[in-house]
PDB file of C-alpha atoms in Angstrom:
ATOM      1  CA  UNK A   1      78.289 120.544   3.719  1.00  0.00           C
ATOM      2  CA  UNK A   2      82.349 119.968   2.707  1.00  0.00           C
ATOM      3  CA  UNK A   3      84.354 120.530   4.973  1.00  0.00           C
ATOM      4  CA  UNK A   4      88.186 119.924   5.214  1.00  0.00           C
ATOM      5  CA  UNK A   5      90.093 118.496   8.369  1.00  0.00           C
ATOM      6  CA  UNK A   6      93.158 117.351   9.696  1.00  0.00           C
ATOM      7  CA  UNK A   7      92.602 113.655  11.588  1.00  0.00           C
ATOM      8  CA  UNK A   8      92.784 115.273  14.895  1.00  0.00           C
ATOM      9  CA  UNK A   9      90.299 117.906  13.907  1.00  0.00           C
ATOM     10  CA  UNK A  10      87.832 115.206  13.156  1.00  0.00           C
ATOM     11  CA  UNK A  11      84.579 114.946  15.650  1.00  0.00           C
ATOM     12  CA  UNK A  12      84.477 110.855  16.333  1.00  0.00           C
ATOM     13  CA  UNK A  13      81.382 110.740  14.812  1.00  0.00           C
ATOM     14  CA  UNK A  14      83.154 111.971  11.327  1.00  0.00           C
ATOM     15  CA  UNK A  15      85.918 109.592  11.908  1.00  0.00           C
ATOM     16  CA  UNK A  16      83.358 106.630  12.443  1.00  0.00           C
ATOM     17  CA  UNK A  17      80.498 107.575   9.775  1.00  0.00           C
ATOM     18  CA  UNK A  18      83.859 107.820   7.282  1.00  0.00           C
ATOM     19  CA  UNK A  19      86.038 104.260   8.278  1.00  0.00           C
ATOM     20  CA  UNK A  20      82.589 102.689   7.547  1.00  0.00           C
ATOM     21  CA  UNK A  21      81.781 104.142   4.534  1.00  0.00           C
ATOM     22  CA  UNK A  22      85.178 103.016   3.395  1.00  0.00           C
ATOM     23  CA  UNK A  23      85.010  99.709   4.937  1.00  0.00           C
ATOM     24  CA  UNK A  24      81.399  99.307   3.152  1.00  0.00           C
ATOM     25  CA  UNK A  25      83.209 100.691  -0.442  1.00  0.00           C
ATOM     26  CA  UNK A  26      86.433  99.509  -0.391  1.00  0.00           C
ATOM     27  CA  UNK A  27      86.546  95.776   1.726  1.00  0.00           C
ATOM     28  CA  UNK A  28      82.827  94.877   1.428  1.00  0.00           C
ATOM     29  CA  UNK A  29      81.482  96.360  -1.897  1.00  0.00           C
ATOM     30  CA  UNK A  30      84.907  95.743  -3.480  1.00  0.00           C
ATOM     31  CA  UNK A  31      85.193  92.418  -1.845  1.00  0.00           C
ATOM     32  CA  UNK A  32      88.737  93.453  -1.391  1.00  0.00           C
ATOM     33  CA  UNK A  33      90.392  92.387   2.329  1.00  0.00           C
ATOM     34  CA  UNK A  34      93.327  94.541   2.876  1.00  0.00           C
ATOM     35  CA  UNK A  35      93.971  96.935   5.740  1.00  0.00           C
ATOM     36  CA  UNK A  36      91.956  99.962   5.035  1.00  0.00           C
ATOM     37  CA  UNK A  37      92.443 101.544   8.250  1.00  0.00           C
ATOM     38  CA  UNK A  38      96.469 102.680   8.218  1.00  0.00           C
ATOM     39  CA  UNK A  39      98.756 105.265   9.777  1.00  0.00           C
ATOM     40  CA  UNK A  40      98.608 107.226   6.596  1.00  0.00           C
ATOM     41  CA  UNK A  41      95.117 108.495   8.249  1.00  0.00           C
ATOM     42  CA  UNK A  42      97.313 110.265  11.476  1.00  0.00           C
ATOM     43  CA  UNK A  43      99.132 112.297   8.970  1.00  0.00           C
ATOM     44  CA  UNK A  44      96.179 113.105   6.433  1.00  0.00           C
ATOM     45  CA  UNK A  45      94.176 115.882   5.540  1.00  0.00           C
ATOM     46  CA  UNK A  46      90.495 114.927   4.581  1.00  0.00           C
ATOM     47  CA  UNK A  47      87.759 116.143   2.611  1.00  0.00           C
ATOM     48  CA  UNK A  48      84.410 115.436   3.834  1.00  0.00           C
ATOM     49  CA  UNK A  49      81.092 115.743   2.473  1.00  0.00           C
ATOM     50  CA  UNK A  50      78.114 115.025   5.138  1.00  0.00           C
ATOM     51  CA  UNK A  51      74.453 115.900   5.446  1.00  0.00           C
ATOM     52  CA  UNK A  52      72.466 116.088   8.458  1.00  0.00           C
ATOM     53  CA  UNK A  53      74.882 113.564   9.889  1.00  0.00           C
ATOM     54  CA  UNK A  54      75.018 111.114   6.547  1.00  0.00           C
ATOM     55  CA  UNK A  55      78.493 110.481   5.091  1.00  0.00           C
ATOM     56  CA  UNK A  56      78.092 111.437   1.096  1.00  0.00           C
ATOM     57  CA  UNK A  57      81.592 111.598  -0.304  1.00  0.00           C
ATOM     58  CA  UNK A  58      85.229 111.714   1.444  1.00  0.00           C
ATOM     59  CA  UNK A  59      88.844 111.299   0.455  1.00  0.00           C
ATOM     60  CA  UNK A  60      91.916 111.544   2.000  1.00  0.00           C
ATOM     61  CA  UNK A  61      95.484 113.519   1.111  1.00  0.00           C
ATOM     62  CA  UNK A  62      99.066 113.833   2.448  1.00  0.00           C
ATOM     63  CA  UNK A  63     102.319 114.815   1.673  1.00  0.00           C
ATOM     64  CA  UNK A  64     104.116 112.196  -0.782  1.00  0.00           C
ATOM     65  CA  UNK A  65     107.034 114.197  -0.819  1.00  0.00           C
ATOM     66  CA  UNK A  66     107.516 117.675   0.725  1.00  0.00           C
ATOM     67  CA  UNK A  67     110.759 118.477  -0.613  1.00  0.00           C
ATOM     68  CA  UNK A  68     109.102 118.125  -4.162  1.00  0.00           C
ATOM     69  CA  UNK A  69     105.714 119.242  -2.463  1.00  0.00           C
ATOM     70  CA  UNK A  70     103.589 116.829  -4.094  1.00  0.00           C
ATOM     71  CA  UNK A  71     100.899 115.539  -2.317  1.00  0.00           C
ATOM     72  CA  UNK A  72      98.857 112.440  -2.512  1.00  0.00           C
ATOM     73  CA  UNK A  73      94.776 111.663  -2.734  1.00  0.00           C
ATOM     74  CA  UNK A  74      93.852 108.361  -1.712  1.00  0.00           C
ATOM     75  CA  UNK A  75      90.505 106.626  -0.866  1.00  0.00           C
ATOM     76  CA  UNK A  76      88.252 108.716  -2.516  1.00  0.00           C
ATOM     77  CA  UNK A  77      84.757 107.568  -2.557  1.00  0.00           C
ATOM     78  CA  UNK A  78      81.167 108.467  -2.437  1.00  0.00           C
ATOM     79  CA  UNK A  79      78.195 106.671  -0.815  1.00  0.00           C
ATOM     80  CA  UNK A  80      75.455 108.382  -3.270  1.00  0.00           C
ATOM     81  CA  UNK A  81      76.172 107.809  -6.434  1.00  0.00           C
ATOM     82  CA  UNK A  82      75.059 110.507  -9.953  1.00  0.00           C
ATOM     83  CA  UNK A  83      75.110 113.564  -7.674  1.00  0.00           C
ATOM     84  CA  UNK A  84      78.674 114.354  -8.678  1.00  0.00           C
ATOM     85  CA  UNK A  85      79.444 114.231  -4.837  1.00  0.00           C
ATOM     86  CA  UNK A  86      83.057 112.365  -5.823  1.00  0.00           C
ATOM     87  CA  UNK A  87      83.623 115.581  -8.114  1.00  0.00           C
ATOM     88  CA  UNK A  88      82.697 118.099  -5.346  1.00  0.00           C
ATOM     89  CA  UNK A  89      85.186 116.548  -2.852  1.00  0.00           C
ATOM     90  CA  UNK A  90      87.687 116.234  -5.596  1.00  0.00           C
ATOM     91  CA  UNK A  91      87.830 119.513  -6.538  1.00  0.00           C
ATOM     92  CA  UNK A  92      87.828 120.587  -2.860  1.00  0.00           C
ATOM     93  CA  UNK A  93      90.675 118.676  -2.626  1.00  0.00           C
ATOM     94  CA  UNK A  94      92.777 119.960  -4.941  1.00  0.00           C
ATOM     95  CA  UNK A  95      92.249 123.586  -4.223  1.00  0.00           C
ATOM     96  CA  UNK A  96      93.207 122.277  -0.664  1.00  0.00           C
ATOM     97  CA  UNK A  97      96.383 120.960  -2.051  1.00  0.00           C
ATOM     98  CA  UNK A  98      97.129 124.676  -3.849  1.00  0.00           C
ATOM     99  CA  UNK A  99      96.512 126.248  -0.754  1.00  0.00           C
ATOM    100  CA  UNK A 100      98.862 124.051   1.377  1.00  0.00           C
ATOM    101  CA  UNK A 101     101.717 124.924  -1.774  1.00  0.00           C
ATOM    102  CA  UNK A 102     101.932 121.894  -3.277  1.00  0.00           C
ATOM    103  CA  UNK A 103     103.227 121.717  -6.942  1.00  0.00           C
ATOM    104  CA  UNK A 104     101.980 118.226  -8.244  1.00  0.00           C
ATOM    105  CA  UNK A 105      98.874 115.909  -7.026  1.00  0.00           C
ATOM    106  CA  UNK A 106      99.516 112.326  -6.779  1.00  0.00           C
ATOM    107  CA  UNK A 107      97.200 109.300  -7.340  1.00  0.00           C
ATOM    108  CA  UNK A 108      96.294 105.848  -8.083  1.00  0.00           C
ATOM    109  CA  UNK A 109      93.375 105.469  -9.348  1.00  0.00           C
ATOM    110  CA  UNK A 110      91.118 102.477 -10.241  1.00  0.00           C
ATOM    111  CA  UNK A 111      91.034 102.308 -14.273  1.00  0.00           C
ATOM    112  CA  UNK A 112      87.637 102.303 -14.451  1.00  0.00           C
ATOM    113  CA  UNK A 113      87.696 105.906 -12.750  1.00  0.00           C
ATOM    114  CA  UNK A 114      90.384 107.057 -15.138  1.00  0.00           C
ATOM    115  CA  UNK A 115      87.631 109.305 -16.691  1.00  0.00           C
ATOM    116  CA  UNK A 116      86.558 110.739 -13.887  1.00  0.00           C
ATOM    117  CA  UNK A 117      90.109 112.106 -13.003  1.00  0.00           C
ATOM    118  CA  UNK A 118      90.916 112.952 -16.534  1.00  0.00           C
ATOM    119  CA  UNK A 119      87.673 115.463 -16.075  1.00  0.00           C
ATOM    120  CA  UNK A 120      89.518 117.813 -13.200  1.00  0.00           C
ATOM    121  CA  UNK A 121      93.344 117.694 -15.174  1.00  0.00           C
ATOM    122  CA  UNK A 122      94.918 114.574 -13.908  1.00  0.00           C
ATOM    123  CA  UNK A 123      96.801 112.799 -16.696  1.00  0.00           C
ATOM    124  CA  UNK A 124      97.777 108.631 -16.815  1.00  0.00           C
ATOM    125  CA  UNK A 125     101.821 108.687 -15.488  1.00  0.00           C
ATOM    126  CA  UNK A 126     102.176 104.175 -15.470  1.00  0.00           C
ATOM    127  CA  UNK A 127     101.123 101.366 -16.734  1.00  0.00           C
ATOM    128  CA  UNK A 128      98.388  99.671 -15.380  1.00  0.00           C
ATOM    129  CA  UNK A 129      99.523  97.711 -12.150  1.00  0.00           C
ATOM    130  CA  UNK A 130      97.267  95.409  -9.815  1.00  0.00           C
ATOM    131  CA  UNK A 131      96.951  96.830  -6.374  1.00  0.00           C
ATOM    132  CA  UNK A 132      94.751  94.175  -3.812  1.00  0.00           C
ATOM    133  CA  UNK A 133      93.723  92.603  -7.058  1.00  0.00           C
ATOM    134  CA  UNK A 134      92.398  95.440  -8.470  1.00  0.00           C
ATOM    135  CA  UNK A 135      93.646  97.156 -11.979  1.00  0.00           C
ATOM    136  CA  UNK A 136      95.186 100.967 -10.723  1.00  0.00           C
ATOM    137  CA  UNK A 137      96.963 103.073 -12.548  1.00  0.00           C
ATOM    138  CA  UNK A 138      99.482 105.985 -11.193  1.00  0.00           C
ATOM    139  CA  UNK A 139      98.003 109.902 -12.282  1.00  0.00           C
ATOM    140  CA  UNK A 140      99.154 113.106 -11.713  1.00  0.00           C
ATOM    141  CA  UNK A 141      97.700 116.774 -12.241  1.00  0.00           C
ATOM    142  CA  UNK A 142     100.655 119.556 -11.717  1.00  0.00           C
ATOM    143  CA  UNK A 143      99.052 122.492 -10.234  1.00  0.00           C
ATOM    144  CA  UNK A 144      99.979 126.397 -11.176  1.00  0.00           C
ATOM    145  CA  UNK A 145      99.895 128.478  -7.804  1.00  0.00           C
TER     146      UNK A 145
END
C-alpha cells in the first residue's frame, strides 16, 4: 500500500524499515560511505510503498525553493526490483508535488536511471557531475497545475 507522510507522521517502524532499506541500497549495495541519514529527512515529505510490514519502494521530497515552488526528490529506491515499484512511488510523488503547488520537480539522478526518469517527463538540465563517486546528473520535469 503507498502511502505519503510527513517525517513526523511516520510510525517508527516506517522510519526504521525505510533508513535500512536505504542504508542496504545506497551505503552497502552502492558501497558508497556518505551520511545517508541528514536533516533534509525533518523537513521531507515521503512516499512509501510497504506490504504486510516489508519496505518495497520509498523516496523522499522537499521544498528546494518555495519562492520558485520547486521541489526536490531524493533517495528514491526500491528493494524489489521488475515490479515497477520505483515507478509507482514516482508517480505518487509527483502528483504529491502538484498537489502541494509546486511548479517544477527537482532531481539528481544516477545516469544509469536517466531512462527511468525520462519515462514520467523529467528532462537532463547538467552535465554529468560525480556525487560520492557516483556519475549524477541534475533533471527536472515542470509540472502544469
Amino acid at each position: 500500500m503507498i502511502s505519503v507522510k510527513a517525517y513526523e507522521e511516520l510510525t517508527r517502524d516506517e522510519l526504521y524499515r525505510m533508513m535500512r532499506a536505504r542504508q542496504d541500497v545506497f551505503v552497502v549495495e552502492q558501497n558508497c560511505v556518505y551520511p545517508d541519514i541528514d536533516d533534509t529527512d525533518l523537513r521531507s515529505t515521503f512516499v512509501l510503498l510497504e506490504e504486510n510490514g516489508r519496505h518495497l519502494a520509498s523516496l523522499r521530497m522537499f521544498d528546494k525553493d518555495e519562492e520558485k515552488r520547486i521541489m526536490q526528490i531524493g533517495r528514491v529506491l526500491t528493494t524489489v526490483r521488475g515490479k515497477g515499484y520505483g515507478a509507482l512511488v514516482l508517480h505518487e510523488g509527483i502528483e504529491t508535488a502538484k498537489q502541494k503547488g509546486a511548479s517544477k520537480i527537482y532531481i539528481e539522478a544516477q545516469t544509469y536511471a536517466i531512462g527511468f526518469y525520462e519515462r514520467e517527463g523529467f528532462r537532463v538540465a547538467s552535465d554529468e557531475f560525480l556525487e560520492d563517486g557516483i556519475p549524477h546528473v541534475c533533471m527536472e520535469l515542470e509540472l502544469r497545475q
